[in-house]
C-alpha cells in the first residue's frame, strides 16, 4: 500500500534529498540540496516521531520508509510523513549467543517483487569462516527467515558502521580489511568482494550517491 501510494503521489523535485537525525535525543530532519538556488540547502523539514524506544540508529531508508535499530536487536520501520511505524519481532538466532551485536545489518528494496527487506548477518559461533543470514520481509507474515549458512569470512565492519549501504538491489558493507562485502537481495547470496581504491589509513565510512560509492 505504501509503495503504491508513494508511486502515485510522490512529488519528485529532482533535487538531492537527505535524511539526518540528531544524537542524544531522537529527532529526524529532511532537507534538499540544489545548486541552482541562492541557498544550497532548501526545504528543511522536521519529523516529530516517537519510536517505541529511546535510542535508535538508522539502518537505511528507501522510498519514504526508514528502518531503525534500537541497538538491542529490535528493528522498527517507520513512515515519517504519516508518523506510522511497525516494530519487528526479535530475530530467533542461535548462532552466537555471547555476542553483543549482529556483525552486519541492512535495509533495502527489491523492485522485482516490490518488497522491502531487513537483513542481519552474524558470525557462526566457533566457526570463524562462516556467517548466517536472516531476512525479514514486512507484510509477508513469514517472520524472520533463516536463509543459509555461508562460507564467508567477515572481519569487523569498519568503524562500527554495521548498517549496510543499499544500491542496485544489494547491500554493501566494508570491513576492517577494506574489502566491500556484497549481499544480493534477489539471489540471497554473497557476491564477489569489491576492492576500494587506495586510501590513507584511518577510519573510513562507505556511502552511495547517485549510484556511485563514496568514502
GROMACS .gro file of C-alpha atoms in nm:
model
  215
    1UNK     CA    1   0.000   0.000   0.000
    2UNK     CA    2   0.278   0.239   0.091
    3UNK     CA    3   0.470   0.166  -0.230
    4UNK     CA    4   0.164   0.226  -0.449
    5UNK     CA    5   0.081   0.548  -0.268
    6UNK     CA    6   0.441   0.663  -0.295
    7UNK     CA    7   0.449   0.592  -0.670
    8UNK     CA    8   0.118   0.765  -0.745
    9UNK     CA    9   0.161   1.072  -0.527
   10UNK     CA   10   0.534   1.131  -0.497
   11UNK     CA   11   0.638   1.484  -0.596
   12UNK     CA   12   0.995   1.447  -0.718
   13UNK     CA   13   1.168   1.784  -0.718
   14UNK     CA   14   1.474   1.640  -0.890
   15UNK     CA   15   1.699   1.761  -0.608
   16UNK     CA   16   1.919   1.551  -0.383
   17UNK     CA   17   1.735   1.465  -0.062
   18UNK     CA   18   1.895   1.374   0.271
   19UNK     CA   19   1.759   1.233   0.596
   20UNK     CA   20   1.960   1.306   0.911
   21UNK     CA   21   1.897   1.261   1.279
   22UNK     CA   22   2.038   1.418   1.593
   23UNK     CA   23   2.221   1.219   1.855
   24UNK     CA   24   2.124   1.209   2.220
   25UNK     CA   25   1.757   1.281   2.161
   26UNK     CA   26   1.596   1.117   1.860
   27UNK     CA   27   1.493   1.377   1.601
   28UNK     CA   28   1.465   1.328   1.224
   29UNK     CA   29   1.519   1.602   0.965
   30UNK     CA   30   1.480   1.605   0.588
   31UNK     CA   31   1.642   1.860   0.359
   32UNK     CA   32   1.717   1.906  -0.010
   33UNK     CA   33   2.031   2.028  -0.182
   34UNK     CA   34   2.023   2.229  -0.503
   35UNK     CA   35   2.299   2.406  -0.695
   36UNK     CA   36   2.058   2.648  -0.864
   37UNK     CA   37   1.937   2.823  -0.551
   38UNK     CA   38   2.074   3.117  -0.353
   39UNK     CA   39   2.100   2.887  -0.056
   40UNK     CA   40   2.226   2.532  -0.127
   41UNK     CA   41   2.003   2.389   0.147
   42UNK     CA   42   1.629   2.414   0.096
   43UNK     CA   43   1.304   2.254   0.204
   44UNK     CA   44   1.416   2.166   0.556
   45UNK     CA   45   1.153   1.966   0.741
   46UNK     CA   46   1.149   1.819   1.089
   47UNK     CA   47   0.958   1.499   1.162
   48UNK     CA   48   0.809   1.461   1.507
   49UNK     CA   49   0.819   1.085   1.556
   50UNK     CA   50   0.818   0.899   1.884
   51UNK     CA   51   0.956   0.547   1.827
   52UNK     CA   52   0.881   0.286   2.095
   53UNK     CA   53   1.240   0.301   2.224
   54UNK     CA   54   1.452   0.599   2.322
   55UNK     CA   55   1.774   0.525   2.134
   56UNK     CA   56   1.796   0.430   1.769
   57UNK     CA   57   2.036   0.417   1.478
   58UNK     CA   58   1.922   0.449   1.117
   59UNK     CA   59   1.972   0.119   0.933
   60UNK     CA   60   1.863   0.261   0.598
   61UNK     CA   61   1.586   0.436   0.409
   62UNK     CA   62   1.419   0.386   0.073
   63UNK     CA   63   1.108   0.526  -0.097
   64UNK     CA   64   0.992   0.717   0.208
   65UNK     CA   65   1.035   0.439   0.465
   66UNK     CA   66   1.309   0.437   0.730
   67UNK     CA   67   1.439   0.131   0.913
   68UNK     CA   68   1.563   0.193   1.267
   69UNK     CA   69   1.766  -0.026   1.502
   70UNK     CA   70   1.726   0.013   1.881
   71UNK     CA   71   2.075  -0.136   1.938
   72UNK     CA   72   1.919  -0.434   2.114
   73UNK     CA   73   1.839  -0.648   1.809
   74UNK     CA   74   1.495  -0.495   1.758
   75UNK     CA   75   1.402  -0.312   1.440
   76UNK     CA   76   1.133  -0.055   1.364
   77UNK     CA   77   1.017   0.059   1.020
   78UNK     CA   78   0.851   0.399   1.011
   79UNK     CA   79   0.693   0.639   0.766
   80UNK     CA   80   0.800   0.987   0.885
   81UNK     CA   81   0.532   1.158   0.676
   82UNK     CA   82   0.234   0.974   0.826
   83UNK     CA   83   0.413   0.905   1.160
   84UNK     CA   84   0.316   0.539   1.134
   85UNK     CA   85   0.558   0.269   1.239
   86UNK     CA   86   0.574  -0.105   1.292
   87UNK     CA   87   0.811  -0.284   1.531
   88UNK     CA   88   0.952  -0.613   1.407
   89UNK     CA   89   0.987  -0.913   1.640
   90UNK     CA   90   1.336  -1.001   1.756
   91UNK     CA   91   1.515  -1.250   1.530
   92UNK     CA   92   1.531  -1.608   1.656
   93UNK     CA   93   1.904  -1.661   1.644
   94UNK     CA   94   2.110  -1.944   1.791
   95UNK     CA   95   2.436  -1.873   1.618
   96UNK     CA   96   2.631  -1.656   1.858
   97UNK     CA   97   2.464  -1.632   2.195
   98UNK     CA   98   2.755  -1.444   2.351
   99UNK     CA   99   2.773  -1.155   2.108
  100UNK     CA  100   2.654  -0.800   2.176
  101UNK     CA  101   2.555  -0.700   1.823
  102UNK     CA  102   2.496  -0.860   1.488
  103UNK     CA  103   2.801  -0.848   1.262
  104UNK     CA  104   2.610  -0.651   0.996
  105UNK     CA  105   2.256  -0.532   0.927
  106UNK     CA  106   2.083  -0.372   0.629
  107UNK     CA  107   1.758  -0.243   0.480
  108UNK     CA  108   1.671  -0.243   0.111
  109UNK     CA  109   1.406  -0.279  -0.155
  110UNK     CA  110   1.361  -0.545  -0.424
  111UNK     CA  111   1.188  -0.393  -0.732
  112UNK     CA  112   1.121  -0.730  -0.896
  113UNK     CA  113   0.889  -0.835  -0.612
  114UNK     CA  114   0.800  -0.489  -0.475
  115UNK     CA  115   0.922  -0.590  -0.129
  116UNK     CA  116   1.126  -0.426   0.144
  117UNK     CA  117   1.390  -0.641   0.315
  118UNK     CA  118   1.561  -0.629   0.654
  119UNK     CA  119   1.876  -0.841   0.667
  120UNK     CA  120   2.100  -0.939   0.958
  121UNK     CA  121   2.435  -1.116   0.921
  122UNK     CA  122   2.616  -1.280   1.210
  123UNK     CA  123   2.922  -1.493   1.257
  124UNK     CA  124   2.863  -1.856   1.344
  125UNK     CA  125   2.988  -1.938   1.691
  126UNK     CA  126   3.309  -2.147   1.689
  127UNK     CA  127   3.318  -2.131   1.307
  128UNK     CA  128   3.505  -1.806   1.225
  129UNK     CA  129   3.491  -1.860   0.849
  130UNK     CA  130   3.111  -1.888   0.838
  131UNK     CA  131   2.823  -1.643   0.873
  132UNK     CA  132   2.450  -1.694   0.888
  133UNK     CA  133   2.196  -1.462   0.726
  134UNK     CA  134   1.842  -1.394   0.848
  135UNK     CA  135   1.586  -1.196   0.648
  136UNK     CA  136   1.254  -1.029   0.728
  137UNK     CA  137   1.007  -0.913   0.462
  138UNK     CA  138   0.748  -0.672   0.609
  139UNK     CA  139   0.397  -0.765   0.501
  140UNK     CA  140   0.480  -1.126   0.416
  141UNK     CA  141   0.363  -1.260   0.756
  142UNK     CA  142   0.650  -1.511   0.740
  143UNK     CA  143   0.851  -1.368   1.026
  144UNK     CA  144   1.229  -1.395   1.029
  145UNK     CA  145   1.361  -1.644   0.778
  146UNK     CA  146   1.695  -1.819   0.816
  147UNK     CA  147   1.837  -1.805   0.464
  148UNK     CA  148   2.154  -2.008   0.486
  149UNK     CA  149   2.491  -2.057   0.650
  150UNK     CA  150   2.759  -1.922   0.416
  151UNK     CA  151   3.128  -1.997   0.393
  152UNK     CA  152   3.208  -1.629   0.422
  153UNK     CA  153   3.478  -1.474   0.639
  154UNK     CA  154   3.392  -1.122   0.755
  155UNK     CA  155   3.615  -0.918   0.981
  156UNK     CA  156   3.478  -0.640   1.197
  157UNK     CA  157   3.274  -0.390   0.999
  158UNK     CA  158   3.480  -0.073   0.977
  159UNK     CA  159   3.422   0.196   1.243
  160UNK     CA  160   3.135   0.000   1.390
  161UNK     CA  161   2.918   0.107   1.095
  162UNK     CA  162   2.736  -0.223   1.074
  163UNK     CA  163   2.450  -0.064   0.876
  164UNK     CA  164   2.479  -0.169   0.513
  165UNK     CA  165   2.464   0.064   0.212
  166UNK     CA  166   2.185  -0.026  -0.030
  167UNK     CA  167   2.246   0.010  -0.405
  168UNK     CA  168   2.141  -0.185  -0.717
  169UNK     CA  169   1.924  -0.434  -0.523
  170UNK     CA  170   2.216  -0.532  -0.299
  171UNK     CA  171   2.354  -0.446   0.043
  172UNK     CA  172   2.718  -0.344   0.085
  173UNK     CA  173   2.946  -0.335   0.389
  174UNK     CA  174   3.316  -0.257   0.432
  175UNK     CA  175   3.515  -0.449   0.691
  176UNK     CA  176   3.846  -0.363   0.855
  177UNK     CA  177   4.042  -0.532   0.574
  178UNK     CA  178   3.897  -0.266   0.339
  179UNK     CA  179   3.706  -0.518   0.128
  180UNK     CA  180   3.348  -0.433   0.027
  181UNK     CA  181   3.113  -0.721   0.102
  182UNK     CA  182   2.806  -0.757  -0.120
  183UNK     CA  183   2.482  -0.942  -0.047
  184UNK     CA  184   2.234  -0.963  -0.337
  185UNK     CA  185   1.872  -0.936  -0.220
  186UNK     CA  186   1.732  -1.110  -0.528
  187UNK     CA  187   1.961  -1.415  -0.529
  188UNK     CA  188   2.004  -1.406  -0.149
  189UNK     CA  189   2.373  -1.482  -0.187
  190UNK     CA  190   2.702  -1.305  -0.133
  191UNK     CA  191   2.869  -1.170  -0.444
  192UNK     CA  192   3.235  -1.124  -0.526
  193UNK     CA  193   3.408  -0.875  -0.299
  194UNK     CA  194   3.499  -0.533  -0.429
  195UNK     CA  195   3.830  -0.364  -0.352
  196UNK     CA  196   3.814   0.010  -0.281
  197UNK     CA  197   4.075   0.245  -0.429
  198UNK     CA  198   4.395   0.305  -0.226
  199UNK     CA  199   4.316   0.544   0.058
  200UNK     CA  200   4.507   0.685   0.354
  201UNK     CA  201   4.497   0.485   0.674
  202UNK     CA  202   4.226   0.562   0.927
  203UNK     CA  203   3.856   0.507   0.971
  204UNK     CA  204   3.650   0.525   0.653
  205UNK     CA  205   3.275   0.507   0.614
  206UNK     CA  206   3.115   0.374   0.298
  207UNK     CA  207   2.830   0.558   0.127
  208UNK     CA  208   2.649   0.580  -0.205
  209UNK     CA  209   2.543   0.886  -0.404
  210UNK     CA  210   2.384   0.878  -0.747
  211UNK     CA  211   2.473   0.512  -0.796
  212UNK     CA  212   2.842   0.566  -0.708
  213UNK     CA  213   3.020   0.465  -0.389
  214UNK     CA  214   3.170   0.744  -0.180
  215UNK     CA  215   3.411   0.716   0.112
   0.00000   0.00000   0.00000
